XYZ file of C-alpha atoms in Angstrom:
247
model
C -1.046 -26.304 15.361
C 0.874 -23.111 14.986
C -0.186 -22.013 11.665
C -3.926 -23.104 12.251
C -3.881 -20.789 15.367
C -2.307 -18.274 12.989
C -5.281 -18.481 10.747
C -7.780 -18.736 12.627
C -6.263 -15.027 14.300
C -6.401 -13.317 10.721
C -9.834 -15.088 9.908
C -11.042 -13.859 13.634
C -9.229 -10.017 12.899
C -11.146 -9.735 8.893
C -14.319 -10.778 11.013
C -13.923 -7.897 13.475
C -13.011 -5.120 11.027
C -15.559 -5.829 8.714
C -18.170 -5.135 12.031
C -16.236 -2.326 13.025
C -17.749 1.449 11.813
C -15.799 4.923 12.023
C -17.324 7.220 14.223
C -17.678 10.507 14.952
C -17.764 11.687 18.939
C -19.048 15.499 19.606
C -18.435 16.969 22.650
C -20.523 20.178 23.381
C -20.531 23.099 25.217
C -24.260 23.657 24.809
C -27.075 21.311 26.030
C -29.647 22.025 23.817
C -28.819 23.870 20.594
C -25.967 21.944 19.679
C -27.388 18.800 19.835
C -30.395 19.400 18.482
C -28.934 20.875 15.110
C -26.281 17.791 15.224
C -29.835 15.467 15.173
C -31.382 17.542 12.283
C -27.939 17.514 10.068
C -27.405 13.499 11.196
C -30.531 12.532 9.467
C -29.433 13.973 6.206
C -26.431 11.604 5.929
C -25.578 9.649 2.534
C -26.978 6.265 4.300
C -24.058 4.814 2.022
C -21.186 6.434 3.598
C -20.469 4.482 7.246
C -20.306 6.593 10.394
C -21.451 6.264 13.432
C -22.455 10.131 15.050
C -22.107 10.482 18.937
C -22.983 13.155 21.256
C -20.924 12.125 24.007
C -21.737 14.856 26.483
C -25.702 14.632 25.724
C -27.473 15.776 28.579
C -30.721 14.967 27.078
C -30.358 11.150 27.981
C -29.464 12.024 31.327
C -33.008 12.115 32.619
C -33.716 16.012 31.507
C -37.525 17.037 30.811
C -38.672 16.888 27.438
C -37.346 20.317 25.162
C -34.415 20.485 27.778
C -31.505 19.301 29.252
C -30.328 19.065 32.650
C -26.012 20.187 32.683
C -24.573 16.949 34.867
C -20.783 17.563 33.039
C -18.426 20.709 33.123
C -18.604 22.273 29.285
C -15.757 25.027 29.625
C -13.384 24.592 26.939
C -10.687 23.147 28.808
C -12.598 20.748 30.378
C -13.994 19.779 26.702
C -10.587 19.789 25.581
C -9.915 17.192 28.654
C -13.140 15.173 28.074
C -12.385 14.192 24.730
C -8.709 13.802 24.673
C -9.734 10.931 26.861
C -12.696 9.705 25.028
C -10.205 9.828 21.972
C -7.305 7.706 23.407
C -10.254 5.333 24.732
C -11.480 4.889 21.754
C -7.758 4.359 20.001
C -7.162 1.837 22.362
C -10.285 -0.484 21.706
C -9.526 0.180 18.086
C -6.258 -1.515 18.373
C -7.764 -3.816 20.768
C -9.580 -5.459 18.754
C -7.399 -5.069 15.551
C -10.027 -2.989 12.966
C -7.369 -2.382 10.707
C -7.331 -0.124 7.880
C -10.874 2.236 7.653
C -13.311 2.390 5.121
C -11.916 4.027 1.569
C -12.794 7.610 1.700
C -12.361 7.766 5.649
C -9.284 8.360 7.191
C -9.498 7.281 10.586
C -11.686 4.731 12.453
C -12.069 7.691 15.311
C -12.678 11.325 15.241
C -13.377 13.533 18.162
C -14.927 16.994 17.852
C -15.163 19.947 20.420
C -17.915 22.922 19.676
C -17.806 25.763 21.862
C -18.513 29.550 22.256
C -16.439 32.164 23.391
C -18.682 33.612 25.740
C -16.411 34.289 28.663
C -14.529 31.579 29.085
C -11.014 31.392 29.844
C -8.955 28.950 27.911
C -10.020 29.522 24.399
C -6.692 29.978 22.863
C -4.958 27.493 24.772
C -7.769 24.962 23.430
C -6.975 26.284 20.028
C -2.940 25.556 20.158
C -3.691 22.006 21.858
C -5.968 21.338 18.692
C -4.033 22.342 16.153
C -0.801 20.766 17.194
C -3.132 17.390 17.865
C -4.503 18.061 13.692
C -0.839 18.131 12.415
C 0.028 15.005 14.382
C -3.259 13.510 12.413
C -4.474 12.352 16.113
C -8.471 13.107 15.754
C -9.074 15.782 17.649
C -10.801 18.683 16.054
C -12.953 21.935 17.083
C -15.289 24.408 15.543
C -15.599 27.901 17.369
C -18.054 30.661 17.617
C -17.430 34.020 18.829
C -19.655 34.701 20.446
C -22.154 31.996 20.240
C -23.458 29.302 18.131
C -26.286 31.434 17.206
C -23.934 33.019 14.728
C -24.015 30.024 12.742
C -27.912 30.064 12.961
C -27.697 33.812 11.980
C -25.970 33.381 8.911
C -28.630 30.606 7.287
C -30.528 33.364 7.028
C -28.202 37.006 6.223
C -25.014 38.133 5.871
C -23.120 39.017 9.112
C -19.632 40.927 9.771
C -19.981 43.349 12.626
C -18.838 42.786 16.054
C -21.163 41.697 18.571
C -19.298 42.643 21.773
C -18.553 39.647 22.788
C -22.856 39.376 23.905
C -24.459 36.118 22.549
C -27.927 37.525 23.294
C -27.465 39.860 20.619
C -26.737 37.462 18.086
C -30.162 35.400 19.220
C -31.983 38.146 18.912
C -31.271 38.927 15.444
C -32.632 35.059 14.523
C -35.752 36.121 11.942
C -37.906 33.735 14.016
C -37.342 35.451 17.743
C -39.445 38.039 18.522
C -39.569 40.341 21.610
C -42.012 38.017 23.144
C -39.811 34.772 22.373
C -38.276 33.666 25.857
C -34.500 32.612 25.671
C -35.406 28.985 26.360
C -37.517 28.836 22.637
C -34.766 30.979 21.000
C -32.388 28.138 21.556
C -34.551 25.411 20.176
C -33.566 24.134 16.376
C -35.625 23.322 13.822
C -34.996 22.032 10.384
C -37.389 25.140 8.929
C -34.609 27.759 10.647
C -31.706 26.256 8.456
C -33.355 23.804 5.904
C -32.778 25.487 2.123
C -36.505 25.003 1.778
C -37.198 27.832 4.481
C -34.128 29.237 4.825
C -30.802 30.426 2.533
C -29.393 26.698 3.264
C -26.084 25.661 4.354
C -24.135 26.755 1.392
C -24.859 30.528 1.840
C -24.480 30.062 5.480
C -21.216 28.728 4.733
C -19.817 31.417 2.404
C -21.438 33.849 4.693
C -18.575 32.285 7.082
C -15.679 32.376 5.511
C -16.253 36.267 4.001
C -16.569 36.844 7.723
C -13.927 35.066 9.072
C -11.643 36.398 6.182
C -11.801 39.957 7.995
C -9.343 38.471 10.940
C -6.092 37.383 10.400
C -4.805 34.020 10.142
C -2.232 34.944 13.365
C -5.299 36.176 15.186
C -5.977 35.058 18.792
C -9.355 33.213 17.959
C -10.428 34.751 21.726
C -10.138 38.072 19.641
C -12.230 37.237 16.450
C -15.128 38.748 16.496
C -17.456 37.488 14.613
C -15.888 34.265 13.848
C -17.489 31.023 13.292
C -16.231 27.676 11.602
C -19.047 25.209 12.187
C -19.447 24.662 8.522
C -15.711 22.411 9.049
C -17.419 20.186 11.585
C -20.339 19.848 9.207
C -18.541 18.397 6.103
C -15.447 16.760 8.373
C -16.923 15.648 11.109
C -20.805 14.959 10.046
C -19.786 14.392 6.286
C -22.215 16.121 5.061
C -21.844 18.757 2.085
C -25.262 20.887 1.696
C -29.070 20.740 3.417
């Protein structure tokens, strides 16, 4: 009887892992421009690689109008940084739960949680930073990509090079987007579409992502990131966290 129940436990665990699917779960500060570019980038996945792509903080299912989103959860960093240390250890526990085992070949955990925030004003940045990193070098799945000031940098830089300050104003950055004009409210500047960062329409995601680095490059690596201006590393969450390479 003993061994048959043993059996029937390894037969039950193989049958579980081989439902089970990594995923990916993004917590963001905005509730519109974020998620909207996560949507376009999501559809451009290599079908063949498994992941499952979460928005965990999405207002947009939350009963918001159509085009917008209605805030319902605190999106400071800190209270990012608390949202998905929890949704992390959540999902850790039902991985273990239900006995997944080892992940895919080519992924390295079954769980990955992402924060992506701006500067703005917010208190907390670096503190969110240190919390990261030290979670990274313990391997435990907790990750961020930063804009100073906005994520309208990262928009910005599809499209021309960028390495001047910006004062810490995001408007600024928006308003430099070749598609805003002086008549373009600040509701339709934060709408993404896949003609603003598409290679077809725009300099694609590889540019963007040099574009990034050059910048970034001008800071030091001991640099408070609440003090690097321009600064902007949402090309990492792109090919770690969305797994995907160019558009």
């Amino acid at each position: 009887m003993a061994s048959r129940k043993r059996g029937n436990d390894s037969t039950d665990r193989a049958r579980r892992s081989s439902k089970a699917v990594p995923s990916v779960w993004i917590f963001t500060e905005g509730t519109l421009t974020e998620p909207q570019y996560i949507d376009i980038v999501r559809d451009l996945r290599d079908p063949d690689i498994p992941l499952a792509v979460h928005i965990a903080n999405d207002e947009r299912t939350l009963g918001g109008t159509k085009g917008s989103a209605r805030p319902t959860h605190s999106r400071k960093p800190l209270d990012l940084l608390d949202q998905a240390v929890t949704k992390l250890r959540e999902e850790n526990r039902k991985a273990r739960r239900e006995a997944w085992g080892v992940p895919p070949r080519g992924i390295s955990r079954w769980t990955t949680v992402w924060c992506l925030f701006d500067r703005d004003q917010h208190e907390g940045v670096d503190e969110v930073m240190r919390v990261a990193r030290k979670m990274k070098e313990r391997n435990e799945g907790l990750e961020v990509a930063y804009s100073h000031p906005c994520f309208e940098l990262w928009r910005l830089l599809h499209h021309k090079d960028y390495t001047s300050t910006f004062g810490g104003v995001c408007d600024d950055a928006a308003k430099r987007l070749p598609f805003v004009t002086p008549r373009t409210s600040k509701e339709d500047a934060k709408v993404v579409l896949p003609e603003q960062i598409l290679k077809e329409h725009s300099d694609g995601y590889a540019k963007a992502k040099a574009r990034a680095q050059r910048m970034n490059a001008q800071h030091g690596d001991h640099a408070l990131h609440s003090n690097r201006d321009p600064y902007t590393d949402v090309w990492r969450f792109v090919e770690e966290g969305l797994l995907v390479t160019d558009y």
